JSON list of C-alpha atoms in Angstrom, two decimals:
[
{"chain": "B", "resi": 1, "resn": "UNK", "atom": "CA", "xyz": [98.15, 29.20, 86.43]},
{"chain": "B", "resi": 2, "resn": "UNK", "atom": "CA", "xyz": [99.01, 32.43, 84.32]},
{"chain": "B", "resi": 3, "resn": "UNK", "atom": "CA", "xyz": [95.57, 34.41, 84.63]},
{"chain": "B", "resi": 4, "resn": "UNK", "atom": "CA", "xyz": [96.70, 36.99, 82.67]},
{"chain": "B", "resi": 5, "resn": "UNK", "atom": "CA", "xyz": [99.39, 36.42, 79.38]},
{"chain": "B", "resi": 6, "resn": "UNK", "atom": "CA", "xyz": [101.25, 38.55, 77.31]},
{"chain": "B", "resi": 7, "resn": "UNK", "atom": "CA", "xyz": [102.76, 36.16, 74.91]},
{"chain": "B", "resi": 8, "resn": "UNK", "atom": "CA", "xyz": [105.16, 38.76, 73.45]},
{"chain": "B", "resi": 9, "resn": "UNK", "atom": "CA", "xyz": [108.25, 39.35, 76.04]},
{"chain": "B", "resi": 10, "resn": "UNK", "atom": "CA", "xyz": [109.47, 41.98, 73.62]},
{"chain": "B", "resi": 11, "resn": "UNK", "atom": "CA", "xyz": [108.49, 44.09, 71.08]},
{"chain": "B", "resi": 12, "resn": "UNK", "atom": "CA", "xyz": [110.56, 46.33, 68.46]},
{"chain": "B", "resi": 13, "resn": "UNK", "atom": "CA", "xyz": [108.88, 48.87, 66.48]},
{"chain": "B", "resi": 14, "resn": "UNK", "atom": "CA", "xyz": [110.29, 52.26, 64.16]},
{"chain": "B", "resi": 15, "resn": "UNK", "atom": "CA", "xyz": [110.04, 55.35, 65.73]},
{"chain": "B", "resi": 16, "resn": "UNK", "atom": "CA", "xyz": [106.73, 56.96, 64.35]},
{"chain": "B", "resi": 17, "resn": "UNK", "atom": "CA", "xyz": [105.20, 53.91, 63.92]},
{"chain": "B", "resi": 18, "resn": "UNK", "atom": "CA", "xyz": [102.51, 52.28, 65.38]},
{"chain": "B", "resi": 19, "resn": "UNK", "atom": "CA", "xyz": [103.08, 49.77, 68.59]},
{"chain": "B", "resi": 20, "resn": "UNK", "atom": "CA", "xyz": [100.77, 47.07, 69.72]},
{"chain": "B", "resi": 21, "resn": "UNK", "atom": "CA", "xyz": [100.71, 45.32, 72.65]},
{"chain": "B", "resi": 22, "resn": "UNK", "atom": "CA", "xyz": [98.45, 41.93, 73.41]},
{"chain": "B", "resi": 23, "resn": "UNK", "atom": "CA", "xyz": [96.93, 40.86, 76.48]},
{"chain": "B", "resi": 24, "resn": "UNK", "atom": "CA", "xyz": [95.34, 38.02, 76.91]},
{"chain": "B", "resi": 25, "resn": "UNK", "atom": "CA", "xyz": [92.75, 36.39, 80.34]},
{"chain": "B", "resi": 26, "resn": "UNK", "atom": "CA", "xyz": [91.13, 33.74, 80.96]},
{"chain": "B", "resi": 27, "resn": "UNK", "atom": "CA", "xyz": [89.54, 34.53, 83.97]},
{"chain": "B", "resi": 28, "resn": "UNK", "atom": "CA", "xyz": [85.99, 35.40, 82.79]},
{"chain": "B", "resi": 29, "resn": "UNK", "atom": "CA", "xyz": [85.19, 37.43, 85.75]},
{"chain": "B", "resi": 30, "resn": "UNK", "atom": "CA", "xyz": [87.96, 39.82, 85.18]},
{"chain": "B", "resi": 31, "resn": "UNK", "atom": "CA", "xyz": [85.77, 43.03, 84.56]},
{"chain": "B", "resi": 32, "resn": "UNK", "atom": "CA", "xyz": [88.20, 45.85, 85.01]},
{"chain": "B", "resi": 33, "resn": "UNK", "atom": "CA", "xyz": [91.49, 45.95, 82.76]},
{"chain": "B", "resi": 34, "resn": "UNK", "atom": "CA", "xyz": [94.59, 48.37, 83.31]},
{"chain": "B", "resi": 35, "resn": "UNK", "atom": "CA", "xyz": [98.19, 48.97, 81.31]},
{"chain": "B", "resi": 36, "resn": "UNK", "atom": "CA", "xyz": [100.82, 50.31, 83.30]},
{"chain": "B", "resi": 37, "resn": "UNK", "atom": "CA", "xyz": [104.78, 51.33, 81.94]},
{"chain": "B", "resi": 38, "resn": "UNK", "atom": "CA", "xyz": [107.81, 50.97, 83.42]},
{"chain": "B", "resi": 39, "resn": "UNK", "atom": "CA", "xyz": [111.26, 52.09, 83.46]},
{"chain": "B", "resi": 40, "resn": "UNK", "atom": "CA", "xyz": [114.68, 50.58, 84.67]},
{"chain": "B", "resi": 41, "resn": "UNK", "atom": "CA", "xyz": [114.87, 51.29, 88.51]},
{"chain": "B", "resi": 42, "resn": "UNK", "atom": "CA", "xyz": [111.69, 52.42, 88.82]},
{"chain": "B", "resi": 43, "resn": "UNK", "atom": "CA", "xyz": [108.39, 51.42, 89.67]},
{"chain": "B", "resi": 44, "resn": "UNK", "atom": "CA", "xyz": [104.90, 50.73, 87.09]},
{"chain": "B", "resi": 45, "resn": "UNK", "atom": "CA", "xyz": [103.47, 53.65, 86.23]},
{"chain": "B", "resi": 46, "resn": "UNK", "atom": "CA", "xyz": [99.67, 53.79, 85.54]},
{"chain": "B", "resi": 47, "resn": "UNK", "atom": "CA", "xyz": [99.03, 54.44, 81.87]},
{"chain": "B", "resi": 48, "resn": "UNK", "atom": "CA", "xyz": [95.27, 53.96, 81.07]},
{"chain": "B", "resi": 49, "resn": "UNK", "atom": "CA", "xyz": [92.34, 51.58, 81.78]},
{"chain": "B", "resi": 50, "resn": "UNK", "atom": "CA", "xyz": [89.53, 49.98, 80.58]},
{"chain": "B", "resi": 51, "resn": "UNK", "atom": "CA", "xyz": [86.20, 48.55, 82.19]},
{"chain": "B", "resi": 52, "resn": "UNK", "atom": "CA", "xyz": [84.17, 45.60, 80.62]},
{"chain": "B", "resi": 53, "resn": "UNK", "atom": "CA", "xyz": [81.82, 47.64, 79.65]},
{"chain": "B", "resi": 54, "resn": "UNK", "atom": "CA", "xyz": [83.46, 49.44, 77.07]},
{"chain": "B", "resi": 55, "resn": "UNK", "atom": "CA", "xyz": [85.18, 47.96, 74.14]},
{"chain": "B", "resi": 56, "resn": "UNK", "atom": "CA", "xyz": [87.89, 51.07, 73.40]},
{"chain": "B", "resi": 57, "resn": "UNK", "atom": "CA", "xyz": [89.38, 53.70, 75.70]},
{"chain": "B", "resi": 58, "resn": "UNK", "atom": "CA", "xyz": [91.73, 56.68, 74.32]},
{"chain": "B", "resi": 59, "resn": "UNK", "atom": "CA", "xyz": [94.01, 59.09, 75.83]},
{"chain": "B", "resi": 60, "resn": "UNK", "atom": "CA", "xyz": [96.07, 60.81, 73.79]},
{"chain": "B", "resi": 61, "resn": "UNK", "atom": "CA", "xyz": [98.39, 58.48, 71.63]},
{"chain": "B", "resi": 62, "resn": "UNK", "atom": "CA", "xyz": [97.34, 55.68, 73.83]},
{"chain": "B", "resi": 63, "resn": "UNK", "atom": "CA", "xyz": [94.45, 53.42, 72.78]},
{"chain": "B", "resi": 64, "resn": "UNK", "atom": "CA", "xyz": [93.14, 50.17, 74.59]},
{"chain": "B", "resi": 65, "resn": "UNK", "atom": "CA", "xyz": [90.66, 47.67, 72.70]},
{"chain": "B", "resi": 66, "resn": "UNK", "atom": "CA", "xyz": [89.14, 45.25, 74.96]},
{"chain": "B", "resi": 67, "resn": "UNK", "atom": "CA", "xyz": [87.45, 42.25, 73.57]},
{"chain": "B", "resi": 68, "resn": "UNK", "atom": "CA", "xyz": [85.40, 40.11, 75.85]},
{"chain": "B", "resi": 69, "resn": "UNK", "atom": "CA", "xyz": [84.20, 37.53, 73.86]},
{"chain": "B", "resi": 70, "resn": "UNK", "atom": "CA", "xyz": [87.97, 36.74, 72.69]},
{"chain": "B", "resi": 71, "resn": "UNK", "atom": "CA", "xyz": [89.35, 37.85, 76.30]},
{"chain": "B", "resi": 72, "resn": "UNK", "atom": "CA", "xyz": [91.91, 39.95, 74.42]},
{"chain": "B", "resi": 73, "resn": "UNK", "atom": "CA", "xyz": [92.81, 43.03, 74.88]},
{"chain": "B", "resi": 74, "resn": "UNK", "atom": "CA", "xyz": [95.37, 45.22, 73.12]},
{"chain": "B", "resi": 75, "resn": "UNK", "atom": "CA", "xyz": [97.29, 48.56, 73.68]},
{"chain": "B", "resi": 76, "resn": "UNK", "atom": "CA", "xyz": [97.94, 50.84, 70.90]},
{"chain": "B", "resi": 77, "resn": "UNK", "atom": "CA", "xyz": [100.30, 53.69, 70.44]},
{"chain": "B", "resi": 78, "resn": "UNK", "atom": "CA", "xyz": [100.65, 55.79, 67.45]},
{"chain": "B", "resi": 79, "resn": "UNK", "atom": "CA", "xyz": [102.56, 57.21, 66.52]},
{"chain": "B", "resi": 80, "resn": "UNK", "atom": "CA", "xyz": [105.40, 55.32, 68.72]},
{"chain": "B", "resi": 81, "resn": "UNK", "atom": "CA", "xyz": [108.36, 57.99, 70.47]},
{"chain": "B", "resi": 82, "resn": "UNK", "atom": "CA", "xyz": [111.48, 56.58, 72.00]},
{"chain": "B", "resi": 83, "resn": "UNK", "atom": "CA", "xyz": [110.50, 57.82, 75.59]},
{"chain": "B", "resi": 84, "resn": "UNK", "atom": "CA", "xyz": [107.65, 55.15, 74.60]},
{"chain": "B", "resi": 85, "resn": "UNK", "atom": "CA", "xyz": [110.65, 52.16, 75.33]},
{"chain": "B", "resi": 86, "resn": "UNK", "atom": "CA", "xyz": [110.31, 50.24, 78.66]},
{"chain": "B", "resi": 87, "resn": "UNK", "atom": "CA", "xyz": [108.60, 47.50, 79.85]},
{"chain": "B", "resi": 88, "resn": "UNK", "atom": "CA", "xyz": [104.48, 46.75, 79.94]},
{"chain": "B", "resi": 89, "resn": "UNK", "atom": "CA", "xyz": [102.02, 45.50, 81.78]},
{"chain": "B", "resi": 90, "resn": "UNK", "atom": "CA", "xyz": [98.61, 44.82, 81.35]},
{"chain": "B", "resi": 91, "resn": "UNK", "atom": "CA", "xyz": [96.44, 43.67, 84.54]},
{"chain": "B", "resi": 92, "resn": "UNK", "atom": "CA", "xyz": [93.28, 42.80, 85.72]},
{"chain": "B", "resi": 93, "resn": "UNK", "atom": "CA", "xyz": [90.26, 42.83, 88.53]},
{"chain": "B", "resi": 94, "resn": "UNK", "atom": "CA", "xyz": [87.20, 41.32, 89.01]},
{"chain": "B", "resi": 95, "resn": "UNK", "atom": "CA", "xyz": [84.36, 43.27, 90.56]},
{"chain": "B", "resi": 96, "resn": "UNK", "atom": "CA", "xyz": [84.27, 40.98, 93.62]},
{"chain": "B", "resi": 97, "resn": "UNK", "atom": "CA", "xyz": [87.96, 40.95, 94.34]},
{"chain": "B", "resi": 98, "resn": "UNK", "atom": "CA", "xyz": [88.57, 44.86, 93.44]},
{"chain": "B", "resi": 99, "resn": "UNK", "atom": "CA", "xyz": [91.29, 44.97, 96.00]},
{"chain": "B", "resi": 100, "resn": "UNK", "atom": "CA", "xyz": [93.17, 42.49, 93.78]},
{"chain": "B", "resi": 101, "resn": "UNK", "atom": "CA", "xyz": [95.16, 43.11, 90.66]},
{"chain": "B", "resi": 102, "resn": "UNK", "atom": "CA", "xyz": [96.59, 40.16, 88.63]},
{"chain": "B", "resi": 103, "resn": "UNK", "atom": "CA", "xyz": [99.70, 41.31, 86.33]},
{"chain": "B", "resi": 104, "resn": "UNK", "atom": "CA", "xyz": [100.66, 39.75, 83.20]},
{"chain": "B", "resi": 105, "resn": "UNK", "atom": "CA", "xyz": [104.17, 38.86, 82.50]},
{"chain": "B", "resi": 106, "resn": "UNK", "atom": "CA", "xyz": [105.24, 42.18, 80.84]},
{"chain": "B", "resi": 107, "resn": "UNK", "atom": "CA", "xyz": [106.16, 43.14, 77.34]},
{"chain": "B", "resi": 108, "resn": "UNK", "atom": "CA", "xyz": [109.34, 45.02, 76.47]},
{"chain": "B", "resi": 109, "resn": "UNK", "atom": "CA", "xyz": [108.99, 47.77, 73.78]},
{"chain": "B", "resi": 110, "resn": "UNK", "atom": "CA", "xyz": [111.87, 49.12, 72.04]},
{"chain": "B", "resi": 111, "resn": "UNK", "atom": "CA", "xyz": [111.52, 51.92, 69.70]},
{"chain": "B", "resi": 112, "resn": "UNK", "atom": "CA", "xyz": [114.13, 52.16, 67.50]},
{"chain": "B", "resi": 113, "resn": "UNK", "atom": "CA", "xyz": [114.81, 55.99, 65.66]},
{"chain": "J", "resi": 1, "resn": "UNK", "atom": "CA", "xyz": [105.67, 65.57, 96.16]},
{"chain": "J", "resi": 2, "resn": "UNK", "atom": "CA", "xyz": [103.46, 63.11, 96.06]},
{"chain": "J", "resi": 3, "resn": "UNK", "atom": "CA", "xyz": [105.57, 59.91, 96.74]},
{"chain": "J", "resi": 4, "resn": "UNK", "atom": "CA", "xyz": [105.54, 56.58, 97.63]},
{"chain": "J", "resi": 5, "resn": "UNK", "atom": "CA", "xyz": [108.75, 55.96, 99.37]},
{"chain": "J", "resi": 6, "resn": "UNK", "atom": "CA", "xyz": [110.83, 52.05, 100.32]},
{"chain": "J", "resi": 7, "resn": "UNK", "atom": "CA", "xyz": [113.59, 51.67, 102.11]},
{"chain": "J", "resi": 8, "resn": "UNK", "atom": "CA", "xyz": [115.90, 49.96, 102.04]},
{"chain": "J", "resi": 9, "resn": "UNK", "atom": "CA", "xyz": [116.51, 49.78, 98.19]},
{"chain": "J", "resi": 10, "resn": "UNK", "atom": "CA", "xyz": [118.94, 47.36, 98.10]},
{"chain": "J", "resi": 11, "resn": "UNK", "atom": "CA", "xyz": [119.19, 44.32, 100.72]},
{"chain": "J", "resi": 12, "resn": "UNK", "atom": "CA", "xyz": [121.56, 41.13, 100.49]},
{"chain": "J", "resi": 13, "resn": "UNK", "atom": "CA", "xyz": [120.93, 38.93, 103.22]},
{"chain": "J", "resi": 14, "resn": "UNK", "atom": "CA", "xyz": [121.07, 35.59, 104.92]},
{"chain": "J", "resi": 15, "resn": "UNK", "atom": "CA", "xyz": [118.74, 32.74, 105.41]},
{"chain": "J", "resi": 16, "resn": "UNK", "atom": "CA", "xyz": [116.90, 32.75, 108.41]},
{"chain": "J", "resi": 17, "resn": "UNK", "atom": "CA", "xyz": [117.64, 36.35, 109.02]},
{"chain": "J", "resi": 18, "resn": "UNK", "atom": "CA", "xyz": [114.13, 38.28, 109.69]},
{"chain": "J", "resi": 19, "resn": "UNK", "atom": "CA", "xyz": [114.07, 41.76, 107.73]},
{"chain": "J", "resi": 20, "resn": "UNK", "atom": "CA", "xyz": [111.64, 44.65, 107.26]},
{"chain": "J", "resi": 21, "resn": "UNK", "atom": "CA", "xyz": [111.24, 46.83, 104.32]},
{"chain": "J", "resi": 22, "resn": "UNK", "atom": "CA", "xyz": [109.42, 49.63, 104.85]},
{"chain": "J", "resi": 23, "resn": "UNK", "atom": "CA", "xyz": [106.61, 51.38, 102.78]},
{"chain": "J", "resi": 24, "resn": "UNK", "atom": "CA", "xyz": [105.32, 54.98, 103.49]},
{"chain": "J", "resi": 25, "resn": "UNK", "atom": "CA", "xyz": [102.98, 57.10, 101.11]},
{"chain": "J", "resi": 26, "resn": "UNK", "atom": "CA", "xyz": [102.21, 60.75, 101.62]},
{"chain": "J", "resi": 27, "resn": "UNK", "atom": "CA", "xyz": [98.80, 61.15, 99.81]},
{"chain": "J", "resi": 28, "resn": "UNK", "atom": "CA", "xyz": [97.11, 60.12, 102.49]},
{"chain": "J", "resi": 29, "resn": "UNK", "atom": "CA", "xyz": [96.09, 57.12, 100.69]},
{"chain": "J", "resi": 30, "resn": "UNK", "atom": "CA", "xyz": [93.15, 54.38, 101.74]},
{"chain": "J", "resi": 31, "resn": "UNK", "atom": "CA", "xyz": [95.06, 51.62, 99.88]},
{"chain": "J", "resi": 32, "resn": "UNK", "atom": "CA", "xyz": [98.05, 49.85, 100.05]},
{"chain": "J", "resi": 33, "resn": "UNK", "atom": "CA", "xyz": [99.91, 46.62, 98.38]},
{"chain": "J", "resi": 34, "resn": "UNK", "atom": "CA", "xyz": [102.66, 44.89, 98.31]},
{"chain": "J", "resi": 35, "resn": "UNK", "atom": "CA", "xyz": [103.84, 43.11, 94.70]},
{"chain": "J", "resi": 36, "resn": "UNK", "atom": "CA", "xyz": [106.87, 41.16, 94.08]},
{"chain": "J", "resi": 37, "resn": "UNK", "atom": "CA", "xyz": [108.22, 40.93, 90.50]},
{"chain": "J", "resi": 38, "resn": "UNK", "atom": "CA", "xyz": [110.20, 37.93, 88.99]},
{"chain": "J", "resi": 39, "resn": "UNK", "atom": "CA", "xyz": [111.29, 37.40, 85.82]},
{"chain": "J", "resi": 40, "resn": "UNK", "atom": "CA", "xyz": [108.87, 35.87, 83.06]},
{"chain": "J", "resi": 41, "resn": "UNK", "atom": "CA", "xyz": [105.92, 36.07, 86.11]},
{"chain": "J", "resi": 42, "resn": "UNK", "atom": "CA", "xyz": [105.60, 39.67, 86.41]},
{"chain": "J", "resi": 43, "resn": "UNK", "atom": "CA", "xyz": [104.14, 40.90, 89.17]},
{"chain": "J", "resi": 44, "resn": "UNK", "atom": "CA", "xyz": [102.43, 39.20, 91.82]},
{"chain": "J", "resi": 45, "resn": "UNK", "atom": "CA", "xyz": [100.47, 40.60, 94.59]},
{"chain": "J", "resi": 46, "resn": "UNK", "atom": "CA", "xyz": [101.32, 39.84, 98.22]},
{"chain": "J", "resi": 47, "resn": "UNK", "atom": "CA", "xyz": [99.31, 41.13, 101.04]},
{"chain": "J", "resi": 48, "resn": "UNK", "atom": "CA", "xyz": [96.86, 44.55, 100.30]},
{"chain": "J", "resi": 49, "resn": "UNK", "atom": "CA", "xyz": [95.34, 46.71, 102.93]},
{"chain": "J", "resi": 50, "resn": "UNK", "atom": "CA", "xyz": [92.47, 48.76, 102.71]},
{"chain": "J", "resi": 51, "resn": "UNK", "atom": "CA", "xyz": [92.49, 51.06, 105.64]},
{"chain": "J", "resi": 52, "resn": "UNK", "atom": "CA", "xyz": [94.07, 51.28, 108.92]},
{"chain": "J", "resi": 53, "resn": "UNK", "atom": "CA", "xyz": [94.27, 47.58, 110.63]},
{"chain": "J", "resi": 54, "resn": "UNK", "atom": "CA", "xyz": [92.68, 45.96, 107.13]},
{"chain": "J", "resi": 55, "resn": "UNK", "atom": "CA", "xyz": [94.98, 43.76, 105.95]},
{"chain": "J", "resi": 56, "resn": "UNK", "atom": "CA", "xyz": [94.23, 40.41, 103.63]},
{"chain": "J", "resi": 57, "resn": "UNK", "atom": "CA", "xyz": [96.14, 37.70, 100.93]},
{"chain": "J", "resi": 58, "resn": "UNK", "atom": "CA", "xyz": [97.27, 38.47, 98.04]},
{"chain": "J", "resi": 59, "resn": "UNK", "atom": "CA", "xyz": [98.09, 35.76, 95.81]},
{"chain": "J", "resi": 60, "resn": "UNK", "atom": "CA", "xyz": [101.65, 34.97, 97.63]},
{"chain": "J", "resi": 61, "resn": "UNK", "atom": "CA", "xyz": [101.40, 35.42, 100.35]},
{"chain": "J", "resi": 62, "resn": "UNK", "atom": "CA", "xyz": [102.99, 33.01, 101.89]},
{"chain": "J", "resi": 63, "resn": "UNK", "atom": "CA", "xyz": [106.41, 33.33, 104.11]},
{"chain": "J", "resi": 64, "resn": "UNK", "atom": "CA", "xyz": [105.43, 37.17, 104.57]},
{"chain": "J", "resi": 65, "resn": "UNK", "atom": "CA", "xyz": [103.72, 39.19, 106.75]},
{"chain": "J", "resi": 66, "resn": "UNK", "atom": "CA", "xyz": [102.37, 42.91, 106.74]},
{"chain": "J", "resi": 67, "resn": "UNK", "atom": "CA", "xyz": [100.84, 45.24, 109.22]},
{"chain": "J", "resi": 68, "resn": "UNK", "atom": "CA", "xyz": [98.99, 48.54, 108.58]},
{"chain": "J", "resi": 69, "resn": "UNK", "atom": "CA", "xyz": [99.30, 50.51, 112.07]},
{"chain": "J", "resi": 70, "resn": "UNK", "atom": "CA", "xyz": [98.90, 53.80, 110.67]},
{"chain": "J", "resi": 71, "resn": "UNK", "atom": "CA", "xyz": [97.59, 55.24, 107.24]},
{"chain": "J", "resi": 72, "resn": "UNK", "atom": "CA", "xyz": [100.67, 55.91, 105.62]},
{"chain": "J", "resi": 73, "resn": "UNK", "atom": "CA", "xyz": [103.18, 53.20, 106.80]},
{"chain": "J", "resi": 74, "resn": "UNK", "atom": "CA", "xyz": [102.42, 49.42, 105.08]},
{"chain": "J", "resi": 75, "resn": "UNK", "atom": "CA", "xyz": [105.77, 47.69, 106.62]},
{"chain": "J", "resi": 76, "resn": "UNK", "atom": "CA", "xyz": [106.54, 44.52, 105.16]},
{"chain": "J", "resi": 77, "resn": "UNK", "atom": "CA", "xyz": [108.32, 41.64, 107.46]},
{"chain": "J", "resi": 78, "resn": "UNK", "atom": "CA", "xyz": [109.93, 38.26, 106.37]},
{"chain": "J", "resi": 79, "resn": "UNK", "atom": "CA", "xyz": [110.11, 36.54, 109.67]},
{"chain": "J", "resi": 80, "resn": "UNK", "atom": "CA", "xyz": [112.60, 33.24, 108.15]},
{"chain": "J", "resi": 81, "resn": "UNK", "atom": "CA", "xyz": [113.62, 34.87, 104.48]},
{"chain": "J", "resi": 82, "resn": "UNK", "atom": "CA", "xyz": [114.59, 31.86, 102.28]},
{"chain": "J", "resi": 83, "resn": "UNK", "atom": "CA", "xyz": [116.27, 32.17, 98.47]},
{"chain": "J", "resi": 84, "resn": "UNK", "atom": "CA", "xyz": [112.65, 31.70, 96.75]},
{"chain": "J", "resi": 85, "resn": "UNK", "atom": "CA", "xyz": [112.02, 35.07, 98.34]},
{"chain": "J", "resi": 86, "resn": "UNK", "atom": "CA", "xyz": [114.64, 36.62, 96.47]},
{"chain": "J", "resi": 87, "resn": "UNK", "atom": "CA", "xyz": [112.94, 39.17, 94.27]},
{"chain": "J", "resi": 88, "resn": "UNK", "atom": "CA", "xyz": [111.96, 43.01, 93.47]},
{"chain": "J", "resi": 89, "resn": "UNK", "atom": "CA", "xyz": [109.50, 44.14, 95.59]},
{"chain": "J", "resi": 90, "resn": "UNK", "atom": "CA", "xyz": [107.02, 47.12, 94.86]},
{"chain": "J", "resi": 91, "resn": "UNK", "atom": "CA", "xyz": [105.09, 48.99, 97.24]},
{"chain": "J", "resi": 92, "resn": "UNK", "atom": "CA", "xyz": [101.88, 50.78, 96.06]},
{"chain": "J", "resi": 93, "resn": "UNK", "atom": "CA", "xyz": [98.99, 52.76, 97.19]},
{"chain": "J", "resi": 94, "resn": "UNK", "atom": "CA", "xyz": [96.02, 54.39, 95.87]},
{"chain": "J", "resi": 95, "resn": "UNK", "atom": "CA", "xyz": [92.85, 56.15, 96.91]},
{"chain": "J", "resi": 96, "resn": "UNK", "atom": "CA", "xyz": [89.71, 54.27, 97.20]},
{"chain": "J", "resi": 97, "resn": "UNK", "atom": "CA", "xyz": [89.47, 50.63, 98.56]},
{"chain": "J", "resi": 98, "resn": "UNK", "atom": "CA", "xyz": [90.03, 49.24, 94.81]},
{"chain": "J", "resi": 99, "resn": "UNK", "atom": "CA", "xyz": [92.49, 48.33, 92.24]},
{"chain": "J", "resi": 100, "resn": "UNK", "atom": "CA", "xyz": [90.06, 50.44, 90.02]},
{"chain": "J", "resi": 101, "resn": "UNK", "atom": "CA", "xyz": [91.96, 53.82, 90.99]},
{"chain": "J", "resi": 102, "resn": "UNK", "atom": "CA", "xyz": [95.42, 54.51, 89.41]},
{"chain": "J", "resi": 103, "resn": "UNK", "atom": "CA", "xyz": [98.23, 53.18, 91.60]},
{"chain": "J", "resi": 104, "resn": "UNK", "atom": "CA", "xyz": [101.20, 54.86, 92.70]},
{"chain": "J", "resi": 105, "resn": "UNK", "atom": "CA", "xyz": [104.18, 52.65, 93.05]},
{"chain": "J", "resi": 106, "resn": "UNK", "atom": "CA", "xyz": [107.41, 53.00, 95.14]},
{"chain": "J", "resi": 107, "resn": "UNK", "atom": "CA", "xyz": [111.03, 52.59, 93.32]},
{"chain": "J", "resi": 108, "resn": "UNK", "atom": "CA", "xyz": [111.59, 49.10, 94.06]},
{"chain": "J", "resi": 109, "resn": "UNK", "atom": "CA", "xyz": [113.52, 47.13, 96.69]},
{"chain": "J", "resi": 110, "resn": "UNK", "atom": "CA", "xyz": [115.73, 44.22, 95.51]},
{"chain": "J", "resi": 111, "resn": "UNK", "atom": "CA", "xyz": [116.48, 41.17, 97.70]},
{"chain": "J", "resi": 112, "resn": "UNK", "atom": "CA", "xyz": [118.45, 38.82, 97.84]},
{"chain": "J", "resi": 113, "resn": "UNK", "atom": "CA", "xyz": [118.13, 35.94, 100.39]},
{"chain": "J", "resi": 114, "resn": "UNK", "atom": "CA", "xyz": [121.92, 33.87, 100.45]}
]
């Protein structure tokens, strides 16, 4: 049972434009939410995070919209760079099993010039 | 530099064979996990340790085993690999006794169990 989806396995989007990647749970105790990148031959890198009790984080060109009553969740980057191609994941915790991390299948982004 | 390190990187082995990959962080980390990634089920966590001698399940855990001796070493042994185990396995460690602080994952080791 696939507690976290991402029902896009890839993604292709115009350098400069904006990317958005989807994330959906069904686990409602899931209170902690995370996106992390990564490269051929190499491992996830962390890329920003979100807790339940926000609905929006930002860092820079990255943006993550969490929303709980849909259990969705979505990562935006504008505008998109082609260092931005490689694979995503999105993953959660729950509060009472914060030593545990559930991944979702990963999304591959391709930027294209 | 602040690294988590796996050896081997590559492994093709046999059936039955037992085998150890090794995982060793230099940030002097609380955490550490083991994930395993397969296609179209990303990843999927293994065993996780807290501290020193804290070990528990992840969500596969089974056919594997994991020890946590000393801070920075999280070894991971397959006593009886089978083919099902053949995968890409990621090491990863973090500060803290949660998830809820950034990870830092190794390069990878991919095995494959003849």
């Amino acid at each position: 049972d696939q507690q976290v989806k991402q029902n896009s396995p890839s993604l292709s989007v115009q350098e400069g434009r904006i990317s958005i990647l989807n994330c959906d749970y069904t686990n409602s105790m899931f209170d902690y939410f995370l996106w992390y990148k990564k490269y051929p031959a190499e491992g996830p890198t962390f890329l920003i995070s979100i807790s339940s009790i926000k609905d929006k984080n930002e860092d820079g060109r990255f943006t993550v919209f969490l929303n709980k009553s849909a259990k969705h969740l979505s990562l935006h980057i504008v505008p998109s760079q082609p260092g931005d191609s490689a694979v995503y994941f999105c993953a959660a915790s729950a509060r009472q099993g914060a030593q545990k991390l559930v991944f979702g299948q990963g999304t591959r982004l391709t930027i294209n010039p | 530099e602040a690294q988590v390190t796996q050896n081997p990187r590559y492994l093709i082995t046999v059936t039955g064979k037992k085998l150890t990959v090794t995982c060793s962080q230099n940030m002097n980390h609380e955490y550490m996990s083991w994930y395993r990634q397969d296609p179209g089920l990303g990843l999927r966590q293994i065993y996780y340790s807290m501290n020193v001698e804290v070990t528990d399940k992840g969500d596969v855990p089974e056919g594997y085993k994991v020890s946590r001796k000393e801070k920075r070493n999280f070894p991971l042994i397959l006593e009886s690999p089978s083919p099902n185990q053949t995968s890409l396995y990621f090491c990863a460690s973090s500060r803290g006794g949660t998830v809820y602080n950034e990870q830092f994952f190794g390069p990878g080791t991919r095995l494959t169990v003849l």
